[in-house]
mmCIF file of C-alpha atoms and ligand atoms in Angstrom:
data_model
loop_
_atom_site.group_PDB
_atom_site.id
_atom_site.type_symbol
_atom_site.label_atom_id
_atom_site.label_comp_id
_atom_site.label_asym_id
_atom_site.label_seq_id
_atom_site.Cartn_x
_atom_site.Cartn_y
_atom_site.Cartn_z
ATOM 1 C CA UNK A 207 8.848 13.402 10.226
ATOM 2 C CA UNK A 208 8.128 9.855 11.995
ATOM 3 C CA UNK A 209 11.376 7.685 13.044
ATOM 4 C CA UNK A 210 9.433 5.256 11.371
ATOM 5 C CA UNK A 211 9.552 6.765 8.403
ATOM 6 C CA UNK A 212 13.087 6.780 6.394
ATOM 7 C CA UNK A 213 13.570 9.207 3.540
ATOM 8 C CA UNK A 214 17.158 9.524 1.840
ATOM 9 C CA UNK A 215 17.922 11.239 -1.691
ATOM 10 C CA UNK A 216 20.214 9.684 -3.965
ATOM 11 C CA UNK A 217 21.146 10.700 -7.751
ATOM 12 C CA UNK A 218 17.758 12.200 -7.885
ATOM 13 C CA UNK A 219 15.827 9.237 -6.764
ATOM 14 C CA UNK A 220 13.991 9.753 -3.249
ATOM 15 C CA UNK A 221 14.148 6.571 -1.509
ATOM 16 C CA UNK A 222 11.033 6.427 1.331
ATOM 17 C CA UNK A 223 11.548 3.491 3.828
ATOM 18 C CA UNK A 224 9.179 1.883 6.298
ATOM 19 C CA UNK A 225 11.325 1.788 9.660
ATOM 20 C CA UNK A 226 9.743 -0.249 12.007
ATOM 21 C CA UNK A 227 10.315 -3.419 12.242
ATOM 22 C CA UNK A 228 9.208 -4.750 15.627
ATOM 23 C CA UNK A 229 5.613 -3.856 14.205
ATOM 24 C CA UNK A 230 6.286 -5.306 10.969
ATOM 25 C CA UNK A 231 6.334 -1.889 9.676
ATOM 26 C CA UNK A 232 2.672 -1.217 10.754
ATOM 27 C CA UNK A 233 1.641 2.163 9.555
ATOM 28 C CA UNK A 234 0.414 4.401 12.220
ATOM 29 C CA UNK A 235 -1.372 8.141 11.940
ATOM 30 C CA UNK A 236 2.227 9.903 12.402
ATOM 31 C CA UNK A 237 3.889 7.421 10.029
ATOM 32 C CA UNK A 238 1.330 8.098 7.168
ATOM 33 C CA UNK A 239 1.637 11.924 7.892
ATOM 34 C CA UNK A 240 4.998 11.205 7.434
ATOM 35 C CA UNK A 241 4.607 9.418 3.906
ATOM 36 C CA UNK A 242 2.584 12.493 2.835
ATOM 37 C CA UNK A 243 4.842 15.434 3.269
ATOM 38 C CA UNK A 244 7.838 12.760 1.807
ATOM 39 C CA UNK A 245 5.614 12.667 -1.095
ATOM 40 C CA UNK A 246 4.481 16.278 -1.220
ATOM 41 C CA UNK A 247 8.446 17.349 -0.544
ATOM 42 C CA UNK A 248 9.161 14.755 -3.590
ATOM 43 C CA UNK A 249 6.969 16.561 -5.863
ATOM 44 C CA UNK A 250 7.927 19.958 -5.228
ATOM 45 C CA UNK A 251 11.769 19.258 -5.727
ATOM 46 C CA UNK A 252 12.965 19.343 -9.207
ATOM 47 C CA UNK A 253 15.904 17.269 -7.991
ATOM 48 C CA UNK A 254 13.728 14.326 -7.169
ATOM 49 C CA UNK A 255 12.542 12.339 -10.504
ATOM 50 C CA UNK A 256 11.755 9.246 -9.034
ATOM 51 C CA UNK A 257 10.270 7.995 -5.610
ATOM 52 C CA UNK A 258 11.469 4.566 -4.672
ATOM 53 C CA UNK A 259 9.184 2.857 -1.492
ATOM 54 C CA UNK A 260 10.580 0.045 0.274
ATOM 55 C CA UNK A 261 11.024 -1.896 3.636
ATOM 56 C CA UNK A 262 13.809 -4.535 4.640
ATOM 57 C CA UNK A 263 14.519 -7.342 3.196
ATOM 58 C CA UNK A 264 12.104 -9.198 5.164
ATOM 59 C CA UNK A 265 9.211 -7.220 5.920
ATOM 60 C CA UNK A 266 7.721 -4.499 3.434
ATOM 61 C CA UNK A 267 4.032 -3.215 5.848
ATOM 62 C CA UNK A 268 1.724 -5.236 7.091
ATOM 63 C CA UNK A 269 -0.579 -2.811 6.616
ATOM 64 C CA UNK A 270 -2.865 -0.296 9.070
ATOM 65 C CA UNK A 271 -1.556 -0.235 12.548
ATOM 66 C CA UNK A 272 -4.477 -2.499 13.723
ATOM 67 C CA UNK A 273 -4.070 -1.039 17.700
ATOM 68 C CA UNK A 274 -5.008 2.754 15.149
ATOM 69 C CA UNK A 275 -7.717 1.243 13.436
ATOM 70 C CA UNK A 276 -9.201 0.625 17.696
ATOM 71 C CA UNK A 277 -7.842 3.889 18.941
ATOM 72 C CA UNK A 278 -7.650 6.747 16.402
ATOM 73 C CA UNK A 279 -9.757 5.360 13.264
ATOM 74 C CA UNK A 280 -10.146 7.172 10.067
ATOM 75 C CA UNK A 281 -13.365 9.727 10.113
ATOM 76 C CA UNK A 282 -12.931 11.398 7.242
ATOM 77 C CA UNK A 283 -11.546 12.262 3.773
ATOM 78 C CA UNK A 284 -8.476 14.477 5.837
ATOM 79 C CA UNK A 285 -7.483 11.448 7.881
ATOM 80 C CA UNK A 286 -3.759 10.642 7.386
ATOM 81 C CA UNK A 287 -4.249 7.450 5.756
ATOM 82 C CA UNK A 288 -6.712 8.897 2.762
ATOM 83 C CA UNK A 289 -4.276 12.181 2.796
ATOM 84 C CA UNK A 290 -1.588 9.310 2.169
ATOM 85 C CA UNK A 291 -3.640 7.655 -0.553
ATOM 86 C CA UNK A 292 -4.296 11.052 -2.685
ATOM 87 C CA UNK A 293 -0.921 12.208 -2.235
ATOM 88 C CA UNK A 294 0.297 8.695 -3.896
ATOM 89 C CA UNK A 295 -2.679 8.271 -6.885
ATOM 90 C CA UNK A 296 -2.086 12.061 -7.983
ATOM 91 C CA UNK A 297 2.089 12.191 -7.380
ATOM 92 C CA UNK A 298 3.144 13.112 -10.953
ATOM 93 C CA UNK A 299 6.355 11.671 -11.271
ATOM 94 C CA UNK A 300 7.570 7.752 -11.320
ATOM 95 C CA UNK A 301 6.783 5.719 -8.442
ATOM 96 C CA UNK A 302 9.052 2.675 -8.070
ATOM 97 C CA UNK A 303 8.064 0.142 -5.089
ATOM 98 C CA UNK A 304 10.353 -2.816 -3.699
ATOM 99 C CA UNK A 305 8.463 -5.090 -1.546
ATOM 100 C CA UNK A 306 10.050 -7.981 0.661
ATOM 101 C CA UNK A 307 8.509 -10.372 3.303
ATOM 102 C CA UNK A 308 4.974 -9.151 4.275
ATOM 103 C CA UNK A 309 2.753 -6.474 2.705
ATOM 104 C CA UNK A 310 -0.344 -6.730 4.158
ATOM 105 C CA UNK A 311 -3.757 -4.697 2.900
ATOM 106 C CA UNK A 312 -2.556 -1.324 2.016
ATOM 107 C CA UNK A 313 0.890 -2.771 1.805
ATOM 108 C CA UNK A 314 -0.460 -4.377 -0.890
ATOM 109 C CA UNK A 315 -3.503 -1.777 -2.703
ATOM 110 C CA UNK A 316 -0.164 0.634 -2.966
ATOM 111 C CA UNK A 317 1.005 -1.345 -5.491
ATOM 112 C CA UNK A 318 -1.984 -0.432 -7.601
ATOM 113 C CA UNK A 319 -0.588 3.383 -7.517
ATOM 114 C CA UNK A 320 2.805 2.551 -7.900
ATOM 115 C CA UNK A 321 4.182 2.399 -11.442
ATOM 116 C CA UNK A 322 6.782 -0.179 -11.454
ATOM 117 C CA UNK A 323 7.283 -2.841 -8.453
ATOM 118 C CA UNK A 324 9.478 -5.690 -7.705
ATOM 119 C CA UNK A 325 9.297 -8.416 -4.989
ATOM 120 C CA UNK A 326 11.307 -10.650 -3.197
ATOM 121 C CA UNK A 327 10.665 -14.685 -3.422
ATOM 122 C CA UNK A 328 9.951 -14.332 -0.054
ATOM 123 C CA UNK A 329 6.766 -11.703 -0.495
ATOM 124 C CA UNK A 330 4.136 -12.292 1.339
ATOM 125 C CA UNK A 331 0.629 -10.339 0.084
ATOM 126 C CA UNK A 332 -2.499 -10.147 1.712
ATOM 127 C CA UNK A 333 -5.906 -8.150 1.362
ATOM 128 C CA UNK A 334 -7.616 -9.261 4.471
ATOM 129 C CA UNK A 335 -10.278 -6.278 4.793
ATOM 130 C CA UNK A 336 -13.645 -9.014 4.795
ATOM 131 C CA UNK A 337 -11.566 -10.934 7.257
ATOM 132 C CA UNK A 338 -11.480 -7.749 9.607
ATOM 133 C CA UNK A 339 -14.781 -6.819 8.836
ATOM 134 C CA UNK A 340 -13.797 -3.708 6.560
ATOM 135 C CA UNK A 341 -14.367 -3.553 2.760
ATOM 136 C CA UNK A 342 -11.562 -3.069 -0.146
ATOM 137 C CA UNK A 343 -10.151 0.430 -0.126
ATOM 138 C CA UNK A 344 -7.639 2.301 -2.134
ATOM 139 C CA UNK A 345 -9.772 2.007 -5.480
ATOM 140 C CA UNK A 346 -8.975 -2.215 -5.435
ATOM 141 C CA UNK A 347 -12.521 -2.620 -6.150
ATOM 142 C CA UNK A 348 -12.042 -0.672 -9.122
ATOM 143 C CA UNK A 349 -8.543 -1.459 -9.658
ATOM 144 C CA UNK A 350 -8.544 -5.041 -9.427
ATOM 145 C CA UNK A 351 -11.302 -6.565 -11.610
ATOM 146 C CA UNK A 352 -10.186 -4.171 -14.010
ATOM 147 C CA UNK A 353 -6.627 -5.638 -13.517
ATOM 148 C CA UNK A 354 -6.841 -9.240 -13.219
ATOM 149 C CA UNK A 355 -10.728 -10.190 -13.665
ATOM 150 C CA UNK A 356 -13.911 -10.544 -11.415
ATOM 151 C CA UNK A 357 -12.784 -13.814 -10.277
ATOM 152 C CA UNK A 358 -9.233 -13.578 -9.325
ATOM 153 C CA UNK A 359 -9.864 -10.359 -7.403
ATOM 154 C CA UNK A 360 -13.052 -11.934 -5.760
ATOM 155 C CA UNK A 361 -10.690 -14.935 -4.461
ATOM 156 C CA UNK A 362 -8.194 -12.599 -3.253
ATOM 157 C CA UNK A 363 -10.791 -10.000 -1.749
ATOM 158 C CA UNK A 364 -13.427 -12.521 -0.623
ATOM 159 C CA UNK A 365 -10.725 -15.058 0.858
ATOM 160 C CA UNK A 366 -7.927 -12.400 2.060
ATOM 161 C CA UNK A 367 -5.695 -15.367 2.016
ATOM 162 C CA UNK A 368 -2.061 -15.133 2.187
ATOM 163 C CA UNK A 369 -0.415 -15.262 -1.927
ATOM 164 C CA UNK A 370 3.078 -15.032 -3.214
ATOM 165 C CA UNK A 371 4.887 -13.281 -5.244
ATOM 166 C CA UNK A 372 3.756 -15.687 -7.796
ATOM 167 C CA UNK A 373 0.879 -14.794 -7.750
ATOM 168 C CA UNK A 374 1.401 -11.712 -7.317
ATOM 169 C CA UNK A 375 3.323 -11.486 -10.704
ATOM 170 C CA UNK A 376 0.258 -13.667 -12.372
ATOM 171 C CA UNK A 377 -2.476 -11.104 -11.356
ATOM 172 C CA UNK A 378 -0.067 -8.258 -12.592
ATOM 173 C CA UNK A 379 0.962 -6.520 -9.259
ATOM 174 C CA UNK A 380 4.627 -7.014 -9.941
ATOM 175 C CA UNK A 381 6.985 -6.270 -12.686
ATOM 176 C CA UNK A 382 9.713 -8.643 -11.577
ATOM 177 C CA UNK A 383 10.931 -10.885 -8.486
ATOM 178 C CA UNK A 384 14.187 -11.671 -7.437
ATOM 179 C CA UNK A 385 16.066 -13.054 -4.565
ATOM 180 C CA UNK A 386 15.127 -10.370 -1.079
ATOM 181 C CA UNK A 387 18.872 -9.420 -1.105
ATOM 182 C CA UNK A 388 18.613 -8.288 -4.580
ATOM 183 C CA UNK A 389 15.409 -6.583 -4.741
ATOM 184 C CA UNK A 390 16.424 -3.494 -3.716
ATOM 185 C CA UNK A 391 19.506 -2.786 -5.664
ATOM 186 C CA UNK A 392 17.284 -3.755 -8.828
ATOM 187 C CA UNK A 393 14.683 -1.465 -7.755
ATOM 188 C CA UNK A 394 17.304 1.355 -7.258
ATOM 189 C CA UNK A 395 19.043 0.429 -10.939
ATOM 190 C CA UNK A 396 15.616 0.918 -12.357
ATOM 191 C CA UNK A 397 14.919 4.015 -10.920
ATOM 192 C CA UNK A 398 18.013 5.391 -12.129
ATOM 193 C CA UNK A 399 17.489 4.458 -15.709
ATOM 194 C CA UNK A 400 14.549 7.020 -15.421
ATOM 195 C CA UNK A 401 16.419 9.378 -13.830
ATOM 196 C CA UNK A 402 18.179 9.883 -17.354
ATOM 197 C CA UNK A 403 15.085 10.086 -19.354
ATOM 198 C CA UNK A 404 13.622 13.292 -20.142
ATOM 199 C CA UNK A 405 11.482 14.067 -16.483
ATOM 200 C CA UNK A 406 8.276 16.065 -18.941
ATOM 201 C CA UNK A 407 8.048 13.147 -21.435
ATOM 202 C CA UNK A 408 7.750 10.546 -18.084
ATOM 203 C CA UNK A 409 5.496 12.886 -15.971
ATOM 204 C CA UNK A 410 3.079 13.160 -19.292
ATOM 205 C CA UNK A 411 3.324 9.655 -20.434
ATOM 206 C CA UNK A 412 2.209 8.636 -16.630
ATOM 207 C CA UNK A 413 -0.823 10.989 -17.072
ATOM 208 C CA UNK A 414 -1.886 9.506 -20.062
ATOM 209 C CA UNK A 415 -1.583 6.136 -18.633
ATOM 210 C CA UNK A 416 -3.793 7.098 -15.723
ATOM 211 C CA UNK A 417 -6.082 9.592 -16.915
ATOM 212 C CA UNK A 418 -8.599 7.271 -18.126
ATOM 213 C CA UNK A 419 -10.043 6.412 -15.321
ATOM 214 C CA UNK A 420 -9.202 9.559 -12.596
ATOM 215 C CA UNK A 421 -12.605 10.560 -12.070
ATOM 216 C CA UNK A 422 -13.971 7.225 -11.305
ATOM 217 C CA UNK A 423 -11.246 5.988 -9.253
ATOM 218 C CA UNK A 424 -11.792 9.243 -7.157
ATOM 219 C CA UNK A 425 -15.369 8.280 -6.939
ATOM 220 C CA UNK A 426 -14.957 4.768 -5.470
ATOM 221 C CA UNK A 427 -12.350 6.070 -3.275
ATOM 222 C CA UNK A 428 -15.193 8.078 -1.593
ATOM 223 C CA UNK A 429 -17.830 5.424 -2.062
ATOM 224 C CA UNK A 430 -15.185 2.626 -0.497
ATOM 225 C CA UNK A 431 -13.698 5.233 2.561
ATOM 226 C CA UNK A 432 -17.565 6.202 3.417
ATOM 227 C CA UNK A 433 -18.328 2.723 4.061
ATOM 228 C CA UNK A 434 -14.502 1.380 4.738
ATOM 229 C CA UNK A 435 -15.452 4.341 8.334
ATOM 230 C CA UNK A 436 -18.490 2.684 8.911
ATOM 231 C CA UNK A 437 -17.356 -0.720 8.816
ATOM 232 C CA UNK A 438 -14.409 0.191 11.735
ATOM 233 C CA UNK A 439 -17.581 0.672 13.680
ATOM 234 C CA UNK A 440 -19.106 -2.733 13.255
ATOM 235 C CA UNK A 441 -19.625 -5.693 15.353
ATOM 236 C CA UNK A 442 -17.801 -7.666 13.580
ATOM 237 C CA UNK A 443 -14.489 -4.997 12.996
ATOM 238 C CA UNK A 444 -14.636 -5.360 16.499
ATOM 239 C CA UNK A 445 -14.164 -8.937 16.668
ATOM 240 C CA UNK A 446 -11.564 -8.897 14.358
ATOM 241 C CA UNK A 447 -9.577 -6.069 16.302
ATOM 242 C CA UNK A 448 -10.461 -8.167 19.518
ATOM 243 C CA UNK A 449 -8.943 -11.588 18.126
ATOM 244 C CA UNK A 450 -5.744 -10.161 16.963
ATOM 245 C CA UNK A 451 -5.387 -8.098 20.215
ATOM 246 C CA UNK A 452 -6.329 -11.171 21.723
ATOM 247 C CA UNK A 453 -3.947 -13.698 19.437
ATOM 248 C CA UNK A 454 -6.865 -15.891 19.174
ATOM 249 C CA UNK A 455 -8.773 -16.819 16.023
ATOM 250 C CA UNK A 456 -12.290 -14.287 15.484
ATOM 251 C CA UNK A 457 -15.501 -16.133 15.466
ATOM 252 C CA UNK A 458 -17.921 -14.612 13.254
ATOM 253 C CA UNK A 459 -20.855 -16.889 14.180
ATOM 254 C CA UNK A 460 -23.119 -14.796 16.094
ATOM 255 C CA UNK A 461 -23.319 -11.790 13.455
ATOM 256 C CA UNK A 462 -25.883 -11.924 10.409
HETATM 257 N N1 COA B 660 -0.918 -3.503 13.533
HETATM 258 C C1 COA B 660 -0.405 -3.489 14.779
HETATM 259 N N2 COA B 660 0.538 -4.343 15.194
HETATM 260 C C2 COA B 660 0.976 -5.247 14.299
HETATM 261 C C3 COA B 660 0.489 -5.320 12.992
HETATM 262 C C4 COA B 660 -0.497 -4.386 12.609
HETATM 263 N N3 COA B 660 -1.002 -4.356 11.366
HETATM 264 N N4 COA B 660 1.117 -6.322 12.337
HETATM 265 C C5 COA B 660 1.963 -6.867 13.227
HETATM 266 N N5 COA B 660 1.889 -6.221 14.408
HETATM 267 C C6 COA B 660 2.641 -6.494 15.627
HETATM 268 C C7 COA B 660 2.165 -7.779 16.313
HETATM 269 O O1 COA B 660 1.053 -7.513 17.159
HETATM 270 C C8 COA B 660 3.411 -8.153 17.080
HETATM 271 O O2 COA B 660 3.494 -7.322 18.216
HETATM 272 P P1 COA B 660 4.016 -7.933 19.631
HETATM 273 O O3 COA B 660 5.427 -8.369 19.348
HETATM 274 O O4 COA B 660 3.920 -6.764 20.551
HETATM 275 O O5 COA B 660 3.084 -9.087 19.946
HETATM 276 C C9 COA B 660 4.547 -7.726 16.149
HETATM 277 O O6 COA B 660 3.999 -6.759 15.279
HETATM 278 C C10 COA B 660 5.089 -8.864 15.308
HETATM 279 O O7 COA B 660 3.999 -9.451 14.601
HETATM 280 P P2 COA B 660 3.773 -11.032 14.506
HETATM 281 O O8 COA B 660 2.333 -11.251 14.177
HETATM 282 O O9 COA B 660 4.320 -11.691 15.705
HETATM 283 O O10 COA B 660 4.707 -11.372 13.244
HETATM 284 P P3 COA B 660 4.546 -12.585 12.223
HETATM 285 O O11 COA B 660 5.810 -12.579 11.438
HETATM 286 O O12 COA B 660 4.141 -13.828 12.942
HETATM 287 O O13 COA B 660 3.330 -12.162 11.267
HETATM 288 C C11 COA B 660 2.048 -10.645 9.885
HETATM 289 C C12 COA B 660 3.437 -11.013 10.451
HETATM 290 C C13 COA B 660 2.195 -9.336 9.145
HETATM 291 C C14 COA B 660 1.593 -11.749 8.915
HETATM 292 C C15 COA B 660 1.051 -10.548 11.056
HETATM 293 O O14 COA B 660 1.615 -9.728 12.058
HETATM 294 C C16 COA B 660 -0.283 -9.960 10.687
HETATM 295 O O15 COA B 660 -1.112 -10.627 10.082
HETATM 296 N N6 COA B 660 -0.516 -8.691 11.087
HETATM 297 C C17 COA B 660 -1.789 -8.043 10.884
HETATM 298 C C18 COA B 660 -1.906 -7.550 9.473
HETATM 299 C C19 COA B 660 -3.211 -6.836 9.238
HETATM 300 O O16 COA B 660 -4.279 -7.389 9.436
HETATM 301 N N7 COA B 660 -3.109 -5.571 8.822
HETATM 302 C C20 COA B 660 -4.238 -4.718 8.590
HETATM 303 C C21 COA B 660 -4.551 -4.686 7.150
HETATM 304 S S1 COA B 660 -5.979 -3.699 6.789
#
C-alpha cells in the first residue's frame, strides 16, 4: 500500500482516498498499484458493497504524476495506470466518487467508470491530453460523444480547458453538487442507502447497465493506450512535460 493512498472500511462501504496533497494528489506508479489491490481487496470481500473514491475538500487528482509520465511512462497494457483502469471498468459492485477542487485528466475519465458522483461548487475538471500532446484515454473517446454529443466532448477534448461543476453536471458527469464541506458526507449517505439493498440485484443491474458496450470499450481502450504510449514519446509530449517542469507556457510552433 502507498501512504498516498487512504483506504478505510465503514458499514460495508470501502472508502479509497487520494493522500497527497502537496502534489495535488498526483497519481504516481505506486499510488495506482495501490488503487488496484484496494479495488481487487474490495471485490473479493463480501463485507464491502460499495467503494466510495474521494480526495479533500479541496483537491480530488490532478491527474498522472506528470514528473511519471517523463520518468517511468506507461509501455504496456500491465502498466499500473491501465491495471488501475481495468480493475475500475470491470469492479462489479457500486462505485460512488466525491470529487472536490481539481480533478484533472484521469481525475476526471474516472468518472466515466464510476456509477454515481458528486462534486463540490468548487470542482475544478480538466481533460488536457491534446494540450500535453497525448490523446483521450480511459474509453472518453468512446464514452463521451456517446455521453454528451460530438460537439461538447470535442470542446472539452480539443480545448482541455478548465470547466465546473456546472458543466460538469450539464454534460452528465455528476449526479449532484453541493457545498465541498458537504460533499463527502452526501457521498457517504448515498453509499449507505445501497449498502441496504440486496448486493446480487445491484451487482446484476450494474452489468446490465454496462454490458452493452464492454467489448468495444475494451477495444478503444487498446486502440487509445497504443497510441496514448506513443504519444509520451513525441516532440511535442515533450514540450508539454518541459513547460510544466519548467512553469512556463509550451510553444507548439515549431511541430507540424
Ligand atoms: N504531476 C506532478 N506534479 C504535479 C501535478 C501533476 N499532475 N499537479 C500538480 N503538481 C505539483 C506542482 O508541480 C507543484 O509542485 P511544487 O510545489 O513542487 O512546485 C504542486 O503540485 C502544487 O501544484 P500547483 O500547480 O502549484 O497548484 P495549483 O493549485 O496552482 O494548480 C493544478 C493545481 C492541478 C490546476 C495544476 O497543478 C495542474 O494543472 N497540474 C497538472 C495537471 C495535469 O496536467 N495532469 C496530467 C493530466 S493527463
Amino acid at each position: 500500500m502507498s501512504e498516498y493512498i487512504l483506504t478505510e472500511s465503514q458499514d460495508g462501504v470501502s472508502i479509497i482516498r487520494f493522500n497527497r496533497e502537496d502534489k495535488k494528489n498526483a497519481l504516481t506508479l505506486a499510488m495506482y498499484d495501490a488503487l488496484t489491490a484496494a479495488l481487487e481487496e474490495a471485490a473479493r470481500d463480501p463485507k464491502v458493497r460499495v467503494v466510495l473514491f474521494t480526495g479533500s475538500e479541496t483537491c480530488f487528482t490532478s491527474g498522472n504524476d506528470l514528473v511519471d509520465f517523463v520518468n517511468n511512462p506507461p509501455t504496456g497494457e500491465d502498466s499500473p495506470v491501465f491495471r488501475f483502469l481495468q480493475a475500475l471498468i470491470s469492479f462489479p459492485k457500486p462505485v460512488i466518487t466525491a470529487v472536490c477542487g481539481a480533478a484533472v485528466g484521469i481525475g476526471t475519465t474516472m468518472l466515466l467508470h464510476s456509477d454515481i458522483n458528486f462534486a463540490g461548487d468548487n470542482a475544478k475538471f480538466k481533460l488536457p491530453f491534446a494540450n500535453l500532446g497525448l490523446c483521450p484515454e480511459a474509453g472518453s473517446s468512446l464514452l463521451m460523444p456517446l455521453m454528451m454529443g460530438h460537439h461538447r466532448a470535442s470542446e472539452l477534448l480539443l480545448l482541455g480547458k478548465t470547466f465546473d461543476a456546472q458543466t460538469a453536471k450539464e454534460v452528465g458527469f455528476l449526479n449532484g453538487i453541493h457545498a465541498p464541506q458537504e460533499v463527502f458526507s452526501v457521498a457517504l449517505e448515498t453509499a449507505k442507502q445501497l449498502t441496504a439493498q440486496p448486493a446480487a440485484a445491484l451487482r446484476l443491474t450494474k452489468s446490465l447497465l454496462k454490458q452493452h458496450q464492454q467489448d468495444l470499450l475494451q477495444q478503444v481502450l487498446r486502440t487509445e493506450a497504443t497510441h496514448f504510449i506513443e504519444r509520451l514519446a513525441s516532440p511535442e509530449a515533450a514540450e508539454a512535460f518541459s513547460a510544466f517542469a519548467e512553469k512556463r507556457k509550451p510553444d507548439f510552433s515549431s511541430f507540424d
